[in-house]
Amino acid sequence: MSPASCPCGLTGSYAACCGRFHEGGLAAPTAELLMRSRFSAFAVGDAAYLLRTWHPDTRPRKLSLDAGQEWTRLEILARTGGGLLHNEGTVEFRAHYRHRGHDAFMEENSRFRRDAGQWVYLDAEA
């Protein structure tokens, strides 16, 4: 990945892709784009964006990110709903990372819901 490319894996620069959502001027129009922008927020260390895009019913009071964890790649495995005309959706993903010199990944099926018209992360399906 080049320094200007977006961590979420879509083509284009960070500024033109997820950076525009992180700045706060635009909201992600779909659950998948919100999920991708949240992955990018982990990758660039933007805890404020993560909290801002977390549903108020499940959002933690504060969030500290592990500076030793480098998020390296995102794979979208499946999705349901979450489109322009939906109010709920899920995105199943595999997030690759490096922590203390070891490569690993985590998988999650995240649930998203609209809150005040904007997509937010609700929780992970069990």
XYZ file of C-alpha atoms in Angstrom:
126
model
C 0.000 0.000 0.000
C 1.425 3.380 -0.930
C 1.453 6.091 1.748
C -1.355 7.980 0.005
C -3.599 4.952 -0.578
C -6.559 4.313 1.666
C -6.135 1.627 4.353
C -9.644 0.274 3.618
C -8.431 -1.283 0.352
C -10.566 0.656 -2.120
C -8.770 2.388 -4.945
C -7.948 6.006 -4.401
C -6.141 8.086 -1.861
C -6.955 8.165 1.838
C -8.074 11.793 1.505
C -10.516 11.008 -1.321
C -11.787 7.798 0.285
C -12.118 7.411 4.073
C -10.350 10.647 4.976
C -13.352 12.653 3.764
C -15.531 10.849 6.337
C -12.949 11.200 9.121
C -12.872 14.976 8.623
C -16.554 15.108 9.563
C -17.936 16.898 6.535
C -19.491 13.792 4.985
C -21.184 10.717 6.432
C -20.691 7.262 4.945
C -23.743 6.548 2.733
C -23.750 2.758 3.293
C -22.972 0.379 6.137
C -20.070 -1.117 4.178
C -18.472 2.275 3.576
C -18.894 3.081 7.266
C -17.241 -0.239 8.152
C -14.379 0.500 5.774
C -13.986 4.014 7.183
C -13.921 2.609 10.722
C -11.181 0.135 9.722
C -9.238 3.073 8.285
C -9.799 4.989 11.531
C -8.180 2.118 13.439
C -5.324 2.143 10.903
C -4.654 5.887 11.264
C -5.402 6.058 15.006
C -8.560 8.196 14.825
C -10.345 7.190 18.054
C -12.604 10.265 17.885
C -14.099 9.078 14.589
C -14.638 5.593 15.984
C -16.544 7.007 18.957
C -18.507 9.426 16.761
C -19.681 6.570 14.515
C -20.621 4.206 17.369
C -24.294 3.828 18.315
C -25.006 5.784 21.544
C -26.553 2.700 23.205
C -23.374 0.609 22.840
C -20.602 3.237 22.615
C -17.915 3.083 25.315
C -17.173 6.246 27.303
C -13.626 6.334 25.942
C -11.495 4.314 23.594
C -7.749 3.803 23.653
C -6.038 2.344 20.630
C -2.947 0.151 20.848
C -0.156 2.076 19.127
C 1.741 -1.205 18.672
C -1.000 -2.702 16.512
C -0.725 -1.984 12.787
C -3.880 -2.652 10.762
C -2.667 -3.894 7.386
C -5.555 -5.151 5.236
C -9.328 -5.492 5.150
C -11.409 -8.159 3.419
C -15.188 -7.859 3.139
C -16.600 -11.405 3.351
C -20.360 -10.749 3.208
C -23.003 -8.106 3.805
C -26.752 -7.844 4.265
C -28.850 -4.701 3.925
C -26.955 -1.545 4.765
C -27.736 0.245 1.513
C -29.028 3.692 0.728
C -32.646 2.665 1.386
C -32.038 0.465 4.445
C -32.031 1.292 8.161
C -30.026 -1.751 9.285
C -27.286 -3.899 7.849
C -24.433 -6.252 8.607
C -20.909 -6.460 7.253
C -18.818 -9.567 7.832
C -15.116 -8.879 7.495
C -11.604 -10.113 8.156
C -9.196 -7.449 9.420
C -5.496 -8.252 9.164
C -2.994 -6.694 11.524
C 0.546 -6.920 12.819
C 1.135 -6.788 16.555
C 4.588 -6.928 18.094
C 6.015 -8.481 14.938
C 3.317 -11.140 14.530
C 0.752 -11.192 11.738
C -2.805 -12.091 12.698
C -6.389 -11.332 11.795
C -9.784 -10.985 13.403
C -13.169 -11.781 11.919
C -16.432 -10.155 12.882
C -19.962 -9.774 11.596
C -20.740 -6.192 12.562
C -24.248 -4.802 12.876
C -24.965 -1.267 11.726
C -28.036 0.899 12.199
C -29.061 4.382 11.229
C -29.154 6.883 14.081
C -30.502 10.354 13.266
C -30.213 9.403 9.596
C -26.503 8.431 9.773
C -24.993 4.949 9.725
C -23.376 3.930 13.022
C -21.757 0.763 14.333
C -24.083 -1.038 16.753
C -22.254 -4.214 17.817
C -20.949 -7.564 16.625
C -23.251 -10.524 16.045
C -22.580 -13.460 18.330
